[in-house]
Amino acid sequence: MKKLNKHIFFVLVFLSVYIVNCSEDANQPENPPQLVGSIDLSSYGRVEDVAVKGNYAYIAAKDGGLIVVDISDPENPTFKKKFTTPNPLWRIFISGNYLYGACSSGGLVIFDISDINSIR
């Protein structure tokens, strides 16, 4: 398993999420950014936003609500769970053990993410 340093970027490209590992000093040509892994989320609609806490990436998908991806092995991110939201989810933000999501209709959803096995 590839160890990631603290400079990780999640690149959202329409229907997929790409994990890119960047070096401590991106100006050094011997340490260019590297694509580490990716996951296809095309069955959930367009990817809108991502927030990360611990070994999980929480992804707002226009047609799929909130998607949870296990990134403990960044080379092989795996789908963990999906939560349907009342309206398309556009933006998400994590504060403490809560994930806040803004829906396209102006609504707000809040998830307790303190236990990955019982998100509510």
Coordinates of N, CA and C in Angstrom, one line a residue:
M1 N 0.8 -1.2 0.0 CA 0.0 0.0 0.0 C 0.9 1.2 0.0
K2 N 0.6 2.2 -0.8 CA 1.3 3.4 -0.9 C 1.0 4.3 0.2
K3 N 2.0 4.9 0.9 CA 1.9 5.8 2.0 C 1.7 7.2 1.4
L4 N 0.7 7.9 1.8 CA 0.5 9.3 1.4 C 1.1 10.3 2.4
N5 N 1.6 11.4 1.8 CA 2.1 12.4 2.7 C 0.9 13.3 3.0
K6 N 1.1 14.4 3.7 CA 0.0 15.3 4.1 C -0.5 16.2 3.0
H7 N 0.1 16.2 1.8 CA -0.4 17.0 0.7 C -1.1 16.1 -0.3
I8 N -2.4 15.9 0.0 CA -3.2 15.0 -0.8 C -4.3 15.9 -1.5
F9 N -4.6 15.7 -2.7 CA -5.7 16.4 -3.4 C -6.6 15.4 -3.9
F10 N -7.9 15.7 -3.8 CA -8.9 14.9 -4.4 C -9.5 15.7 -5.6
V11 N -9.3 15.2 -6.8 CA -9.7 15.9 -8.0 C -11.1 15.3 -8.4
L12 N -12.0 16.1 -8.5 CA -13.4 15.7 -8.9 C -13.5 16.0 -10.4
V13 N -13.8 14.9 -11.2 CA -13.9 15.0 -12.6 C -15.2 14.4 -13.0
F14 N -16.2 15.2 -13.1 CA -17.6 14.8 -13.5 C -18.1 13.6 -12.8
L15 N -17.7 12.4 -13.2 CA -18.2 11.2 -12.6 C -17.3 10.3 -11.8
S16 N -16.1 10.8 -11.6 CA -15.0 10.1 -10.9 C -14.3 11.0 -9.9
V17 N -13.6 10.3 -8.9 CA -12.8 11.0 -8.0 C -11.4 10.4 -8.2
Y18 N -10.4 11.3 -8.3 CA -9.0 10.9 -8.5 C -8.2 11.4 -7.2
I19 N -7.4 10.5 -6.7 CA -6.5 10.8 -5.6 C -5.1 11.1 -6.1
V20 N -4.6 12.3 -5.8 CA -3.3 12.8 -6.2 C -2.4 13.0 -5.0
N21 N -1.2 12.5 -5.0 CA -0.3 12.6 -4.0 C 0.8 13.6 -4.4
C22 N 0.9 14.7 -3.7 CA 1.9 15.8 -4.0 C 3.0 15.8 -3.0
S23 N 4.2 16.1 -3.5 CA 5.4 16.1 -2.6 C 5.3 17.3 -1.7
E24 N 6.2 17.3 -0.7 CA 6.4 18.4 0.2 C 6.8 19.7 -0.6
D25 N 7.6 19.5 -1.6 CA 8.0 20.7 -2.4 C 7.7 20.4 -3.8
A26 N 6.5 20.9 -4.2 CA 6.0 20.7 -5.6 C 6.9 21.4 -6.7
N27 N 7.8 22.3 -6.3 CA 8.6 23.0 -7.2 C 9.8 22.1 -7.6
Q28 N 10.1 21.0 -7.0 CA 11.2 20.2 -7.4 C 10.7 19.2 -8.5
P29 N 11.4 19.2 -9.6 CA 11.0 18.4 -10.7 C 11.1 16.9 -10.4
E30 N 11.9 16.5 -9.5 CA 12.0 15.1 -9.2 C 10.9 14.6 -8.3
N31 N 10.0 15.5 -7.9 CA 8.9 15.1 -7.1 C 7.5 15.6 -7.7
P32 N 7.2 15.2 -8.9 CA 6.0 15.7 -9.5 C 4.8 15.0 -8.8
P33 N 3.6 15.7 -8.9 CA 2.4 15.1 -8.4 C 2.1 13.7 -9.1
Q34 N 1.6 12.8 -8.3 CA 1.4 11.4 -8.9 C -0.1 11.0 -8.6
L35 N -0.7 10.4 -9.7 CA -2.0 9.9 -9.5 C -1.8 8.6 -8.7
V36 N -2.6 8.5 -7.6 CA -2.4 7.3 -6.7 C -3.6 6.3 -7.0
G37 N -4.8 6.8 -7.1 CA -5.9 6.0 -7.2 C -7.1 6.7 -7.7
S38 N -8.2 6.0 -8.1 CA -9.4 6.6 -8.5 C -10.6 5.7 -8.3
I39 N -11.7 6.3 -8.3 CA -13.0 5.5 -8.2 C -14.0 6.1 -9.1
D40 N -14.7 5.2 -9.9 CA -15.7 5.6 -10.8 C -17.0 5.6 -10.1
L41 N -17.7 6.8 -10.1 CA -19.0 6.9 -9.4 C -20.1 7.3 -10.4
S42 N -19.9 6.9 -11.6 CA -20.8 7.3 -12.7 C -22.3 6.9 -12.4
S43 N -22.5 5.8 -11.7 CA -23.8 5.4 -11.4 C -24.6 6.3 -10.4
Y44 N -23.9 7.2 -9.8 CA -24.5 8.1 -8.8 C -24.6 9.5 -9.3
G45 N -24.4 9.8 -10.6 CA -24.5 11.1 -11.1 C -23.2 11.9 -10.9
R46 N -23.3 13.1 -11.3 CA -22.1 14.0 -11.3 C -21.6 14.2 -9.9
V47 N -20.3 14.1 -9.7 CA -19.7 14.4 -8.4 C -19.6 15.9 -8.2
E48 N -20.0 16.4 -7.1 CA -20.1 17.8 -6.9 C -19.1 18.3 -5.8
D49 N -18.8 17.6 -4.8 CA -17.9 18.0 -3.7 C -17.4 16.8 -2.9
V50 N -16.3 17.1 -2.2 CA -15.7 16.0 -1.4 C -15.2 16.6 -0.1
A51 N -15.3 15.9 1.0 CA -14.7 16.2 2.3 C -14.1 14.9 2.9
V52 N -13.0 15.1 3.5 CA -12.3 13.9 4.0 C -12.2 14.0 5.6
K53 N -12.4 12.8 6.2 CA -12.1 12.7 7.6 C -11.6 11.3 7.9
G54 N -10.4 11.2 8.4 CA -9.8 9.9 8.7 C -9.6 9.1 7.4
N55 N -10.0 7.9 7.4 CA -9.9 7.0 6.2 C -11.0 7.1 5.3
Y56 N -11.9 8.1 5.4 CA -13.1 8.1 4.5 C -13.2 9.4 3.8
A57 N -13.6 9.3 2.5 CA -14.0 10.5 1.7 C -15.5 10.5 1.6
Y58 N -16.0 11.6 1.9 CA -17.5 11.8 1.8 C -17.7 12.6 0.6
I59 N -18.6 12.1 -0.3 CA -18.7 12.7 -1.7 C -20.2 13.1 -1.9
A60 N -20.3 14.3 -2.3 CA -21.7 14.8 -2.7 C -21.9 14.5 -4.2
A61 N -22.9 13.7 -4.5 CA -23.2 13.3 -5.9 C -24.6 13.8 -6.2
K62 N -24.6 14.5 -7.3 CA -25.9 15.2 -7.7 C -27.1 14.3 -7.7
D63 N -27.0 13.1 -8.2 CA -28.1 12.2 -8.3 C -28.0 11.1 -7.2
G64 N -27.0 11.0 -6.5 CA -26.8 9.9 -5.6 C -26.8 10.2 -4.1
G65 N -26.9 11.5 -3.7 CA -26.9 11.9 -2.3 C -25.5 11.9 -1.8
L66 N -25.3 11.3 -0.6 CA -23.9 11.3 0.0 C -23.4 9.9 -0.2
I67 N -22.1 9.8 -0.7 CA -21.4 8.6 -0.9 C -20.2 8.6 0.0
V68 N -20.0 7.4 0.6 CA -18.8 7.3 1.5 C -17.9 6.3 0.8
V69 N -16.6 6.7 0.7 CA -15.6 5.9 0.1 C -14.5 5.6 1.1
D70 N -14.1 4.4 1.2 CA -13.0 4.0 2.1 C -11.7 4.3 1.4
I71 N -10.8 5.2 1.9 CA -9.6 5.6 1.3 C -8.4 5.1 2.1
S72 N -8.6 4.1 3.0 CA -7.5 3.6 3.8 C -6.4 3.0 2.9
D73 N -6.7 2.5 1.8 CA -5.8 2.1 0.8 C -6.0 3.0 -0.4
P74 N -5.2 4.1 -0.5 CA -5.5 5.1 -1.5 C -5.3 4.6 -3.0
E75 N -4.6 3.6 -3.2 CA -4.4 3.0 -4.5 C -5.7 2.3 -4.9
N76 N -6.5 1.9 -4.0 CA -7.7 1.1 -4.3 C -8.9 1.6 -3.4
P77 N -9.3 2.8 -3.7 CA -10.5 3.3 -2.9 C -11.7 2.5 -3.2
T78 N -12.5 2.2 -2.1 CA -13.6 1.3 -2.3 C -14.9 2.0 -1.8
F79 N -16.0 1.7 -2.5 CA -17.3 2.2 -2.1 C -17.7 1.6 -0.7
K80 N -18.2 2.4 0.2 CA -18.6 1.9 1.5 C -20.1 2.0 1.7
K81 N -20.7 3.2 1.5 CA -22.1 3.3 1.7 C -22.6 4.5 0.9
K82 N -24.0 4.5 0.7 CA -24.6 5.6 0.1 C -25.8 6.0 0.9
F83 N -26.1 7.3 1.0 CA -27.2 7.8 1.7 C -28.0 8.8 0.8
T84 N -29.2 8.5 0.6 CA -30.1 9.3 -0.3 C -30.5 10.6 0.5
T85 N -30.4 11.7 -0.2 CA -30.9 13.0 0.4 C -32.1 13.4 -0.3
P86 N -33.0 14.2 0.4 CA -34.2 14.6 -0.2 C -34.1 15.3 -1.5
N87 N -33.0 16.1 -1.7 CA -32.8 16.8 -2.9 C -31.3 16.6 -3.3
P88 N -30.9 16.9 -4.6 CA -29.5 16.8 -4.9 C -28.6 17.5 -4.0
L89 N -27.5 16.8 -3.6 CA -26.5 17.4 -2.7 C -25.4 18.1 -3.5
W90 N -25.1 19.3 -3.1 CA -24.2 20.1 -3.9 C -22.9 20.4 -3.2
R91 N -22.9 20.8 -1.9 CA -21.7 21.1 -1.1 C -21.8 20.4 0.2
I92 N -20.6 20.0 0.7 CA -20.5 19.4 2.0 C -19.4 20.0 2.8
F93 N -19.5 19.9 4.1 CA -18.5 20.4 5.0 C -18.5 19.6 6.3
I94 N -17.3 19.2 6.8 CA -17.3 18.5 8.0 C -16.7 19.3 9.2
S95 N -17.4 19.3 10.3 CA -17.0 19.9 11.5 C -17.2 19.0 12.7
G96 N -16.1 18.6 13.3 CA -16.2 17.6 14.4 C -16.7 16.3 13.8
N97 N -17.8 15.8 14.5 CA -18.4 14.5 14.0 C -19.6 14.7 13.2
Y98 N -19.7 15.9 12.6 CA -20.9 16.2 11.8 C -20.5 16.6 10.4
L99 N -21.3 16.1 9.5 CA -21.2 16.5 8.1 C -22.4 17.3 7.7
Y100 N -22.2 18.5 7.2 CA -23.3 19.3 6.8 C -23.3 19.4 5.3
G101 N -24.5 19.2 4.7 CA -24.7 19.2 3.3 C -25.7 20.2 2.8
A102 N -25.4 21.0 1.8 CA -26.3 21.9 1.2 C -26.9 21.3 0.0
C103 N -28.2 21.3 -0.1 CA -29.0 20.7 -1.2 C -29.3 21.8 -2.2
S104 N -29.6 21.4 -3.4 CA -29.8 22.3 -4.5 C -31.1 23.1 -4.3
S105 N -32.0 22.7 -3.5 CA -33.2 23.4 -3.3 C -33.1 24.4 -2.1
G106 N -31.9 24.5 -1.6 CA -31.7 25.4 -0.5 C -31.8 24.7 0.9
G107 N -32.1 23.4 0.9 CA -32.2 22.7 2.1 C -30.8 22.3 2.7
L108 N -30.9 21.9 4.0 CA -29.7 21.5 4.7 C -29.9 20.1 5.3
V109 N -28.9 19.2 5.1 CA -28.9 17.9 5.7 C -27.7 17.8 6.6
I110 N -27.9 17.1 7.8 CA -26.8 16.9 8.7 C -26.7 15.4 9.0
F111 N -25.5 14.9 8.9 CA -25.2 13.5 9.2 C -24.2 13.5 10.4
D112 N -24.5 12.5 11.3 CA -23.6 12.2 12.4 C -22.6 11.2 11.9
I113 N -21.3 11.5 11.7 CA -20.4 10.6 11.1 C -19.4 10.0 12.2
S114 N -19.8 10.1 13.5 CA -18.9 9.7 14.5 C -18.6 8.2 14.5
D115 N -19.5 7.4 13.9 CA -19.3 6.0 13.8 C -19.6 5.6 12.3
I116 N -18.6 5.2 11.6 CA -18.8 4.9 10.1 C -19.8 3.8 9.9
N117 N -20.0 2.9 10.9 CA -21.0 1.8 10.7 C -22.4 2.2 11.1
S118 N -22.6 3.4 11.6 CA -24.0 3.8 12.0 C -24.2 5.3 11.7
I119 N -23.8 5.7 10.5 CA -24.0 7.1 10.2 C -25.5 7.4 10.2
R120 N -25.9 8.5 10.7 CA -27.3 8.8 10.8 C -27.5 10.3 10.6

